Coordinates of C-alpha atoms and ligand atoms in Angstrom, one line a residue:
M16 CA 65.4 -2.7 -14.4
P17 CA 65.7 -0.9 -11.1
D18 CA 64.1 2.6 -10.9
F19 CA 67.5 4.2 -10.2
D20 CA 71.1 3.4 -10.5
A21 CA 71.6 4.6 -7.0
I22 CA 69.5 5.8 -4.1
I23 CA 71.1 7.9 -1.4
I24 CA 69.4 8.1 1.9
G25 CA 69.8 11.5 3.5
A26 CA 70.2 15.0 2.1
G27 CA 72.7 16.3 4.7
M28 CA 76.2 17.3 3.7
S29 CA 77.2 13.7 2.7
G30 CA 74.1 13.0 0.7
M31 CA 74.3 16.4 -1.1
Y32 CA 78.0 15.9 -2.1
Q33 CA 77.4 12.3 -3.1
L34 CA 74.6 13.5 -5.4
I35 CA 76.9 16.1 -7.0
R36 CA 79.7 13.5 -7.6
L37 CA 77.5 10.7 -8.9
R38 CA 75.8 13.0 -11.4
E39 CA 79.2 13.2 -13.1
L40 CA 79.0 9.5 -13.8
G41 CA 75.7 10.0 -15.6
M42 CA 73.8 7.9 -13.2
K43 CA 70.0 8.0 -12.6
L44 CA 69.8 9.1 -9.0
R45 CA 67.4 9.7 -6.2
V46 CA 67.9 11.1 -2.7
L47 CA 65.3 10.2 -0.1
E48 CA 65.1 12.6 2.8
A49 CA 62.9 12.5 5.8
G50 CA 62.9 16.2 6.4
T51 CA 61.4 19.0 4.3
G52 CA 64.7 20.5 3.3
V53 CA 68.4 19.8 2.9
G54 CA 71.0 20.2 5.6
G55 CA 70.9 17.0 7.7
T56 CA 72.3 17.8 11.2
W57 CA 71.9 21.5 10.5
Y58 CA 68.3 21.0 9.3
W59 CA 67.3 19.0 12.4
N60 CA 69.3 20.6 15.2
R61 CA 67.7 24.0 15.5
Y62 CA 67.9 24.3 19.2
P63 CA 68.9 27.7 20.7
G64 CA 72.7 28.2 20.6
A65 CA 73.5 25.5 18.1
R66 CA 76.7 26.4 16.3
F67 CA 80.0 25.0 14.9
D68 CA 82.7 23.9 17.3
S69 CA 85.2 23.8 14.4
E70 CA 86.3 27.0 12.6
S71 CA 83.7 27.9 10.0
Y72 CA 86.2 28.1 7.2
S73 CA 87.6 24.7 8.0
Y74 CA 84.1 23.2 7.9
G75 CA 82.5 24.2 4.6
F76 CA 82.8 22.2 1.4
S77 CA 86.3 22.6 -0.1
F78 CA 85.6 21.2 -3.6
D79 CA 84.3 24.3 -5.2
P80 CA 86.8 27.2 -5.3
E81 CA 84.1 29.6 -6.7
L82 CA 81.8 28.8 -3.8
L83 CA 84.7 29.4 -1.3
Q84 CA 85.2 32.8 -2.7
E85 CA 81.6 33.7 -2.9
W86 CA 80.5 32.6 0.6
S87 CA 81.5 34.7 3.6
W88 CA 81.2 33.2 7.1
S89 CA 80.2 35.9 9.5
E90 CA 81.7 34.3 12.7
H91 CA 84.7 32.1 13.5
F92 CA 82.2 29.5 14.7
A93 CA 79.0 30.0 12.7
P94 CA 75.6 29.6 14.2
Q95 CA 73.2 26.9 12.9
P96 CA 70.9 29.2 10.9
E97 CA 73.9 30.5 8.9
T98 CA 75.1 26.9 8.2
L99 CA 71.7 25.9 7.0
R100 CA 71.6 29.0 4.7
Y101 CA 75.0 28.0 3.4
L102 CA 73.8 24.4 2.6
N103 CA 70.7 25.7 0.9
R104 CA 73.0 28.0 -1.2
V105 CA 74.9 24.8 -2.2
A106 CA 71.6 23.1 -3.1
D107 CA 70.6 26.1 -5.2
K108 CA 73.9 26.4 -7.0
Y109 CA 73.9 22.7 -8.0
D110 CA 70.2 22.5 -8.5
L111 CA 70.2 19.5 -6.1
R112 CA 66.5 19.5 -5.1
R113 CA 65.3 18.2 -8.5
D114 CA 66.8 14.8 -7.4
I115 CA 65.7 14.9 -3.8
Q116 CA 62.4 13.6 -2.6
F117 CA 61.6 15.3 0.7
N118 CA 59.2 14.0 3.4
S119 CA 60.4 10.5 2.6
K120 CA 61.4 8.5 5.5
V121 CA 63.0 5.2 4.6
T122 CA 61.8 2.3 6.8
A123 CA 63.3 -0.6 5.0
A124 CA 66.0 -1.5 2.5
H125 CA 66.2 -5.1 1.3
Y126 CA 68.8 -6.5 -1.0
A127 CA 67.9 -9.2 -3.6
D128 CA 69.1 -10.2 -7.1
G129 CA 71.8 -7.5 -7.4
G130 CA 69.8 -4.6 -6.2
W131 CA 68.0 -2.9 -3.3
T132 CA 64.3 -2.3 -2.7
L133 CA 63.5 0.6 -0.4
T134 CA 60.3 1.0 1.4
L135 CA 59.1 4.4 2.6
A136 CA 56.9 5.3 5.6
D137 CA 54.0 5.8 3.3
G138 CA 54.4 2.2 2.0
S139 CA 55.7 3.2 -1.4
R140 CA 58.7 1.4 -2.9
Q141 CA 61.7 2.3 -5.0
T142 CA 64.5 0.2 -6.4
A143 CA 68.1 0.8 -7.2
R144 CA 71.2 -1.1 -8.0
F145 CA 73.3 0.8 -5.4
L146 CA 72.3 1.9 -1.9
I147 CA 74.2 4.8 -0.3
T148 CA 73.5 5.6 3.3
A149 CA 74.2 9.3 4.1
I150 CA 72.4 9.1 7.4
G151 CA 75.1 10.5 9.8
P152 CA 76.8 9.2 13.0
L153 CA 74.7 11.4 15.4
S154 CA 71.2 11.5 13.9
A155 CA 69.0 9.1 15.8
P156 CA 67.8 11.1 18.8
T157 CA 67.1 9.3 22.0
L158 CA 64.7 10.4 24.7
P159 CA 65.3 9.3 28.3
R160 CA 63.6 6.2 29.5
I161 CA 61.6 8.0 32.2
E162 CA 58.0 7.0 33.1
G163 CA 55.3 9.4 32.3
I164 CA 57.2 11.2 29.5
E165 CA 54.0 11.4 27.4
S166 CA 52.0 12.9 30.3
F167 CA 53.6 16.4 30.4
R168 CA 51.0 18.9 29.4
G169 CA 53.3 21.7 28.3
P170 CA 55.6 21.8 25.3
S171 CA 58.6 19.5 25.4
F172 CA 61.3 19.0 22.8
H173 CA 64.3 16.9 22.0
T174 CA 67.0 19.3 20.8
A175 CA 67.4 17.4 17.5
R176 CA 63.6 17.8 16.7
W177 CA 63.3 21.5 17.4
P178 CA 60.3 23.4 16.1
H179 CA 61.1 25.4 13.0
E180 CA 59.3 28.5 14.3
G181 CA 61.5 28.6 17.5
V182 CA 60.5 28.7 21.1
D183 CA 60.1 31.8 23.3
F184 CA 61.4 31.2 26.9
T185 CA 60.7 34.7 28.2
G186 CA 59.6 34.4 31.8
K187 CA 59.0 30.7 31.5
R188 CA 60.0 27.9 33.9
V189 CA 62.3 25.7 31.8
A190 CA 63.9 22.3 32.5
V191 CA 66.9 21.1 30.5
I192 CA 67.8 17.4 30.9
G193 CA 71.3 16.6 29.7
T194 CA 74.6 18.4 29.7
G195 CA 76.6 17.1 26.7
A196 CA 77.8 19.5 23.9
T197 CA 74.1 20.1 22.9
G198 CA 72.9 20.7 26.5
V199 CA 75.7 23.1 27.2
Q200 CA 74.9 25.2 24.0
T201 CA 71.2 25.2 24.9
I202 CA 71.6 26.0 28.6
Q203 CA 73.8 29.1 28.0
E204 CA 71.3 30.5 25.6
V205 CA 68.0 29.6 27.4
A206 CA 69.4 31.1 30.6
K207 CA 69.4 34.5 29.0
T208 CA 65.6 34.8 28.8
A209 CA 64.0 32.1 30.9
G210 CA 62.2 33.1 34.1
H211 CA 63.7 30.1 35.8
L212 CA 66.0 27.4 34.4
T213 CA 66.6 24.1 36.1
V214 CA 69.4 22.0 34.7
F215 CA 69.3 18.2 35.4
Q216 CA 72.9 17.0 35.1
R217 CA 73.6 13.3 35.5
T218 CA 77.3 13.4 34.5
P219 CA 79.2 16.7 34.3
N220 CA 81.4 17.2 31.3
W221 CA 84.7 19.0 31.0
C222 CA 83.8 22.2 29.0
A223 CA 86.2 24.8 27.6
P224 CA 85.7 28.3 26.2
L225 CA 85.0 28.6 22.5
H226 CA 86.1 32.2 22.2
N227 CA 83.9 32.9 19.2
R228 CA 83.8 36.3 17.6
P229 CA 82.8 37.9 14.3
I230 CA 85.2 37.6 11.3
T231 CA 86.6 41.0 10.5
E232 CA 86.9 42.2 6.9
E233 CA 90.6 41.8 6.9
E234 CA 90.3 38.3 8.3
Q235 CA 87.7 37.5 5.6
R236 CA 90.1 38.6 2.9
R237 CA 92.9 36.5 4.4
I238 CA 90.7 33.4 4.9
K239 CA 89.7 33.5 1.2
E240 CA 93.3 33.8 0.1
D241 CA 94.4 31.0 2.5
Y242 CA 91.8 28.4 1.6
P243 CA 94.3 26.0 -0.1
A244 CA 96.6 26.2 3.0
I245 CA 93.6 25.8 5.4
F246 CA 92.4 22.6 3.7
Q247 CA 96.0 21.3 3.3
R248 CA 96.4 21.7 7.1
C249 CA 93.1 19.9 7.7
A250 CA 94.3 17.1 5.5
E251 CA 97.5 16.6 7.6
T252 CA 96.1 16.8 11.1
F253 CA 94.9 13.8 13.2
A254 CA 91.2 14.6 13.1
C255 CA 91.0 17.1 10.2
F256 CA 90.8 20.1 12.5
L257 CA 93.1 23.1 12.2
H258 CA 94.5 22.1 15.6
S259 CA 96.8 19.2 16.2
A260 CA 98.5 17.7 19.2
D261 CA 101.6 19.2 20.6
P262 CA 104.5 16.8 19.9
R263 CA 105.8 17.2 23.5
G264 CA 104.9 15.0 26.4
T265 CA 103.3 16.6 29.4
F266 CA 106.3 15.9 31.7
E267 CA 108.9 16.9 29.2
V268 CA 108.4 20.5 30.2
T269 CA 108.6 22.2 33.6
K270 CA 105.5 22.7 35.7
A271 CA 105.6 26.5 34.9
E272 CA 105.9 25.8 31.1
R273 CA 103.0 23.4 31.3
E274 CA 100.8 25.9 33.2
A275 CA 101.7 28.6 30.7
F276 CA 100.8 26.3 27.8
Y277 CA 97.5 25.3 29.3
E278 CA 96.7 29.0 29.9
E279 CA 97.5 29.8 26.3
L280 CA 95.2 27.0 25.1
Y281 CA 92.4 27.9 27.4
A282 CA 92.5 31.5 26.1
S283 CA 92.6 30.4 22.4
P284 CA 89.6 29.8 20.2
G285 CA 88.2 26.4 19.4
F286 CA 89.3 22.8 20.0
G287 CA 93.0 23.6 20.7
I288 CA 92.7 22.9 24.4
W289 CA 91.3 19.4 23.5
V290 CA 93.1 18.2 20.3
G291 CA 96.1 20.6 20.4
N292 CA 97.2 19.6 23.9
F293 CA 100.4 17.6 24.9
K294 CA 100.5 14.4 22.9
D295 CA 100.1 12.1 26.0
S296 CA 97.1 13.9 27.5
Y297 CA 94.7 11.1 26.7
T298 CA 96.9 8.1 27.1
D299 CA 98.9 8.7 30.3
P300 CA 96.7 9.0 33.4
A301 CA 99.2 11.2 35.2
A302 CA 99.3 13.6 32.2
N303 CA 95.6 13.6 32.0
R304 CA 95.4 14.5 35.7
E305 CA 97.5 17.6 35.1
I306 CA 95.2 19.0 32.4
S307 CA 92.1 17.9 34.4
D308 CA 93.3 19.7 37.5
F309 CA 94.0 22.8 35.4
V310 CA 90.5 22.9 34.0
A311 CA 88.9 22.1 37.4
A312 CA 90.7 25.1 38.9
K313 CA 89.2 27.2 36.1
I314 CA 85.7 26.0 36.9
R315 CA 86.3 26.8 40.6
Q316 CA 87.3 30.3 39.6
R317 CA 84.3 30.9 37.4
V318 CA 81.5 29.4 39.5
K319 CA 80.9 31.5 42.7
D320 CA 79.2 28.8 44.8
P321 CA 81.8 26.2 45.7
R322 CA 79.2 23.5 46.1
V323 CA 77.9 24.1 42.6
A324 CA 81.4 24.3 41.2
E325 CA 82.2 20.8 42.7
M326 CA 79.0 19.5 41.1
L327 CA 80.2 20.8 37.7
I328 CA 83.6 19.2 37.9
P329 CA 83.7 15.6 36.5
K330 CA 84.9 13.1 39.1
N331 CA 84.6 9.9 37.1
H332 CA 86.5 10.7 34.0
G333 CA 89.4 12.9 33.0
F334 CA 89.5 15.9 30.7
G335 CA 89.1 15.1 27.0
T336 CA 88.1 11.4 27.5
R337 CA 84.6 12.3 26.4
R338 CA 83.7 15.0 23.8
V339 CA 84.6 18.4 25.2
P340 CA 81.6 20.7 24.9
M341 CA 82.8 24.2 23.8
E342 CA 81.1 27.0 25.8
T343 CA 80.5 30.7 26.0
R344 CA 80.0 31.8 29.6
Y345 CA 78.5 28.4 30.4
Y346 CA 79.9 28.2 33.9
E347 CA 78.8 31.8 34.7
V348 CA 75.2 30.8 34.0
Y349 CA 75.3 29.0 37.4
N350 CA 76.0 32.3 39.1
Q351 CA 72.6 33.7 37.9
P352 CA 69.8 33.8 40.4
N353 CA 67.3 32.3 37.9
V354 CA 69.4 29.1 37.3
E355 CA 69.5 26.0 39.5
L356 CA 71.6 22.8 39.0
V357 CA 70.2 19.5 40.1
D358 CA 72.4 16.4 40.5
S359 CA 70.5 13.7 38.7
K360 CA 72.8 11.0 39.8
A361 CA 72.3 11.8 43.5
T362 CA 68.6 12.5 43.1
P363 CA 67.4 10.7 39.9
I364 CA 64.4 11.8 37.9
Q365 CA 61.7 9.3 38.7
R366 CA 58.8 10.5 36.7
I367 CA 57.7 13.1 34.2
T368 CA 54.4 14.5 35.5
P369 CA 51.6 16.5 33.7
T370 CA 53.1 19.7 35.3
G371 CA 56.8 18.9 35.5
L372 CA 58.8 16.1 37.0
T373 CA 59.6 14.3 40.2
T374 CA 63.0 13.4 41.5
S375 CA 63.8 11.1 44.4
E376 CA 63.9 14.2 46.5
R377 CA 61.2 16.6 45.3
D378 CA 58.6 17.8 42.8
F379 CA 59.3 20.4 40.1
E380 CA 56.8 22.4 38.0
F381 CA 57.8 23.5 34.5
D382 CA 56.3 25.3 31.5
I383 CA 58.7 23.7 29.0
I384 CA 60.9 20.6 29.2
I385 CA 64.0 20.3 26.9
Y386 CA 65.6 16.9 26.4
A387 CA 69.2 17.4 25.4
T388 CA 69.7 13.7 25.8
G389 CA 71.7 12.9 22.7
F390 CA 71.7 10.2 20.1
D391 CA 71.9 6.5 19.5
A392 CA 75.3 7.2 18.0
L393 CA 77.2 5.6 15.1
T394 CA 74.8 2.6 14.4
G395 CA 71.5 4.0 15.7
A396 CA 70.4 5.5 12.4
F397 CA 71.2 2.1 10.7
D398 CA 69.1 0.2 13.3
R399 CA 66.1 2.4 12.7
I400 CA 65.9 1.1 9.1
D401 CA 65.1 -2.5 8.5
I402 CA 68.3 -3.2 6.4
R403 CA 68.5 -6.7 5.0
G404 CA 71.3 -8.1 2.9
R405 CA 72.0 -11.5 1.4
E406 CA 69.5 -14.3 2.4
G407 CA 67.4 -11.7 4.3
V408 CA 70.0 -11.2 7.1
A409 CA 69.3 -8.1 9.1
L410 CA 72.1 -5.6 9.5
K411 CA 71.1 -5.1 13.1
Q412 CA 71.5 -8.8 13.7
A413 CA 74.8 -9.0 11.8
W414 CA 76.1 -6.1 14.0
S415 CA 74.5 -7.3 17.3
A416 CA 77.9 -7.8 18.9
G417 CA 79.2 -4.6 17.4
A418 CA 79.5 -3.2 13.8
R419 CA 81.8 -5.0 11.4
T420 CA 82.9 -3.1 8.3
L421 CA 85.6 -2.6 5.8
V422 CA 86.9 1.0 6.2
G423 CA 83.5 1.8 7.8
M424 CA 82.0 2.1 4.3
L425 CA 81.2 -1.5 3.3
A426 CA 79.7 -4.5 5.2
E427 CA 80.0 -8.1 4.4
G428 CA 76.7 -9.7 3.3
F429 CA 75.4 -6.3 2.2
P430 CA 76.5 -6.0 -1.4
N431 CA 76.2 -2.7 -3.2
M432 CA 75.6 -0.8 0.1
F433 CA 78.0 2.1 0.8
M434 CA 78.0 3.9 4.1
L435 CA 79.3 7.4 3.9
L436 CA 79.8 7.9 7.6
G437 CA 79.6 4.4 8.8
P438 CA 80.7 3.3 12.2
H439 CA 84.5 3.0 11.5
T440 CA 85.2 6.0 9.3
A441 CA 87.4 8.8 10.5
L442 CA 85.2 11.4 12.2
G443 CA 86.6 14.6 13.7
N444 CA 86.0 17.6 11.5
I445 CA 83.2 15.7 9.7
P446 CA 82.9 17.5 6.3
R447 CA 86.6 16.7 5.6
S448 CA 85.8 13.0 6.1
I449 CA 82.6 13.4 4.1
E450 CA 84.4 14.7 1.1
F451 CA 87.0 12.0 1.2
N452 CA 84.5 9.2 1.7
V453 CA 82.2 10.5 -1.1
E454 CA 85.1 10.7 -3.5
W455 CA 86.2 7.2 -2.5
V456 CA 82.8 5.7 -3.1
S457 CA 82.4 7.7 -6.4
A458 CA 85.8 6.4 -7.6
L459 CA 84.7 2.8 -6.8
L460 CA 81.5 3.2 -8.7
A461 CA 83.4 4.8 -11.7
H462 CA 85.7 1.8 -11.6
M463 CA 82.8 -0.6 -11.6
Q464 CA 81.2 1.3 -14.5
Q465 CA 84.4 1.2 -16.5
H466 CA 84.8 -2.6 -16.0
H467 CA 81.1 -3.4 -16.4
L468 CA 80.9 -4.7 -12.8
A469 CA 77.5 -4.8 -11.2
E470 CA 78.2 -5.9 -7.6
A471 CA 80.6 -5.0 -4.8
E472 CA 81.0 -6.6 -1.5
P473 CA 83.9 -6.7 1.0
R474 CA 85.8 -10.0 1.3
P475 CA 85.6 -11.6 4.8
E476 CA 89.3 -11.6 5.3
A477 CA 89.5 -7.9 4.4
V478 CA 86.8 -7.1 7.0
E479 CA 88.7 -9.2 9.5
A480 CA 91.9 -7.3 8.9
W481 CA 90.2 -4.0 9.1
M482 CA 88.5 -4.8 12.3
A483 CA 91.8 -5.9 13.8
H484 CA 93.2 -2.5 12.8
V485 CA 90.2 -0.7 14.4
M486 CA 90.9 -2.6 17.6
E487 CA 94.6 -1.9 17.5
C488 CA 94.1 1.8 17.0
S489 CA 92.1 2.0 20.2
I490 CA 94.7 0.4 22.5
G491 CA 95.8 2.6 25.4
L492 CA 93.2 5.3 25.0
L493 CA 91.9 6.5 28.4
A494 CA 88.5 7.2 26.6
N495 CA 88.0 3.4 26.4
D496 CA 87.4 3.3 30.2
V497 CA 84.6 5.9 30.1
D498 CA 80.9 5.6 29.3
S499 CA 80.0 7.8 26.3
W500 CA 78.9 7.6 22.7
F501 CA 82.6 7.1 21.9
T502 CA 82.4 3.8 23.6
G503 CA 79.0 2.9 22.3
V504 CA 77.1 3.5 25.6
N505 CA 73.6 5.0 25.7
K506 CA 71.7 4.2 28.8
N507 CA 68.4 5.0 27.0
V508 CA 68.9 2.3 24.4
E509 CA 68.4 -1.4 24.9
G510 CA 71.6 -3.3 24.3
R511 CA 73.9 -0.2 24.6
Q512 CA 74.8 -0.5 28.3
T513 CA 78.3 -1.9 27.9
R514 CA 81.4 -0.3 26.5
M515 CA 82.9 -1.5 23.3
I516 CA 85.3 -0.2 20.6
A517 CA 82.6 1.5 18.7
R518 CA 84.5 4.0 16.5
Y519 CA 87.7 4.3 14.6
S520 CA 90.3 6.1 16.7
G521 CA 93.3 6.1 14.3
S522 CA 94.3 9.3 12.5
A523 CA 92.4 10.6 9.5
P524 CA 95.6 10.5 7.3
A525 CA 96.1 6.9 8.3
Y526 CA 92.5 6.1 7.5
R527 CA 92.7 7.8 4.1
A528 CA 96.0 6.0 3.3
R529 CA 94.3 2.6 3.9
C530 CA 91.3 3.5 1.7
D531 CA 93.6 4.9 -1.0
A532 CA 95.7 1.7 -0.9
I533 CA 92.5 -0.4 -1.5
A534 CA 91.7 1.8 -4.6
A535 CA 95.3 1.8 -5.9
G536 CA 95.5 -2.0 -5.6
G537 CA 92.4 -2.4 -7.8
Y538 CA 90.0 -3.1 -5.0
R539 CA 91.3 -6.6 -4.2
E540 CA 89.7 -6.4 -0.7
L541 CA 86.3 -6.4 -2.4
R542 CA 84.5 -9.1 -4.4
L543 CA 83.6 -7.3 -7.6
G544 CA 81.4 -9.1 -10.0
A545 CA 78.6 -9.3 -12.4
A546 CA 75.1 -9.2 -10.9
S547 CA 74.0 -11.5 -8.2
G548 CA 74.5 -15.2 -8.6
A549 CA 77.4 -14.8 -11.0
T550 CA 80.9 -15.7 -9.9
P551 CA 82.6 -12.5 -8.6
G552 CA 85.7 -11.5 -10.6
Ligands
NAP16 P1 75.4 13.5 24.6 O1 76.8 14.0 24.6 O2 75.2 12.0 24.5 O3 74.8 14.0 25.9 C1 73.5 13.6 26.4 C2 73.3 14.1 27.8 O4 72.0 13.7 28.2 C3 74.3 13.6 28.8 O5 74.6 14.6 29.7 C4 73.5 12.5 29.5 O6 74.0 12.1 30.7 C5 72.1 13.1 29.5 N1 71.1 12.1 29.7 C6 70.6 11.2 28.9 N2 69.6 10.5 29.4 C7 69.4 11.0 30.7 C8 68.5 10.7 31.7 N3 67.6 9.7 31.6 N4 68.6 11.5 32.8 C9 69.4 12.5 32.9 N5 70.3 12.8 32.0 C10 70.3 12.1 30.8 O7 74.6 14.2 23.5 P2 74.7 15.6 22.8 O8 75.0 16.6 23.8 O9 73.5 15.8 21.9 O10 76.0 15.5 21.9 C11 76.3 14.4 21.1 C12 77.4 14.7 20.1 O11 76.9 15.6 19.1 C13 78.5 15.5 20.7 O12 79.4 14.7 21.5 C14 79.1 16.1 19.5 O13 80.0 15.2 18.8 C15 77.9 16.4 18.6 N6 77.6 17.8 18.8 C16 78.3 18.7 18.2 C17 78.1 20.1 18.3 C18 78.9 21.0 17.5 O14 79.9 20.7 16.9 N7 78.7 22.3 17.6 C19 77.0 20.5 19.1 C20 76.3 19.6 19.8 C21 76.5 18.2 19.6 P3 75.1 11.0 30.9 O15 76.4 11.6 30.5 O16 75.1 10.7 32.4 O17 74.7 9.8 30.1

């Protein structure tokens, strides 16, 4: 007998909700979590300035109406400490911690005889019939591959491994390496107190204003009344945000109308400028040029030194073809006398030294170095666990030419493994996808319970068809021609140097419709059977 019916790896939002749902099936459950608390992304990413880029009230769990009425978000885009408090409140309310084992990093998960054996970093083992990975798409931090990185004598941090006690920058000489969504949030905060801040930017990103502000009492009352409508809207939009693309093409309106629309989006809170833009903004190069030129002009207006402004304007990709970092006075940071921007493409970092770093041009001295260098996205968290399926085949090996899944949640050759945010699930406003995926996996497990089925695995032809759909969805996207985690590129990771179709780029409603059709059809795309060795039904 295995120790548990199911083991869930990870106590972030997906692991927490999966635990709540599977308890309803009366299962014996265990969540293994590497950290000391719940929260996942919001537990690990404690860097200064970390906050939502989606509206707070569209991000929280939707499944508990009582919790929705009880919890009051303080800002339209909540800061990380508040989100972590919220997730701890959920853990308290549902008494989740009694099934969570903290400080428990899973190093291996091997399948045999209808079940999984998990090995932890301390060498201990646990077994379960079902393995559920709740390990997130952006959770495996990557440090840059720069010589001497261990030699720096001062404190240095990756943003996703930030010290719980915080860091005081007052009067300090600080370096930030990386200018993605994380770097941007960090830079605008650190610049407030650092004695001197040097930003090392390899590729500029197109950033746009977040326009965050506190939620007024009147707004709070309306939000709480409107929750059903808010979540209904999220269920209908392409990426589960409150924003959705404008149905007009860029050139269907006059130049003056276009400019007015861009101005309106630029002045509005949140992702509207990115995901609420003209429908062809990220498929038609000419349309993309229009919005890129508009945002470039804004950067030139906001940054006083024209040379620095040009450094901050991306030249190798158009607006929105990579994740748009949302900012609050980010560009104005470069008008401060205590901030310097270094072009790490023109003058690459050659070495980290005991007292700072050396570029191809000069030496720098720092008290603190911050690595905002991102993640081995989508599959990195899977690669960091030695996952082996039938006949000992390693998942990393099976996915060496790119991940292969059925709806991002199942992998052929890995029976009874369910991935909550696997590589081809719909992302966007992630908690909305989490709730759907958790409910889909829970319904499948309920179905298996009802029919006394012990094993589930996707059929090869279903995986083939799904992969063809994933490829088809990506056709024509300008983002395909740009290096980023969207296209599976991470220069700091071996084997991630070339672009591929790494994620699902269809709409969330289309994704859910396909998953629902599998369930409604009685899971014909899966081999469902008795325990290992028996003929699947
Ligand atoms: P990222 O977008 O991958 O950015 C990493 C940055 O580090 C890039 O600017 C990269 O430059 C730079 N870098 C890496 N290695 C380097 C090196 N050796 N030398 C110089 N620069 C180097 O990672 P991220 O900013 O952590 O964001 C990842 C994702 O997390 C986001 O896209 C977003 O989906 C999510 N996120 C969300 C929020 C939010 O919702 N509030 C906040 C933060 C992050 P290159 O571009 O040249 O590679």
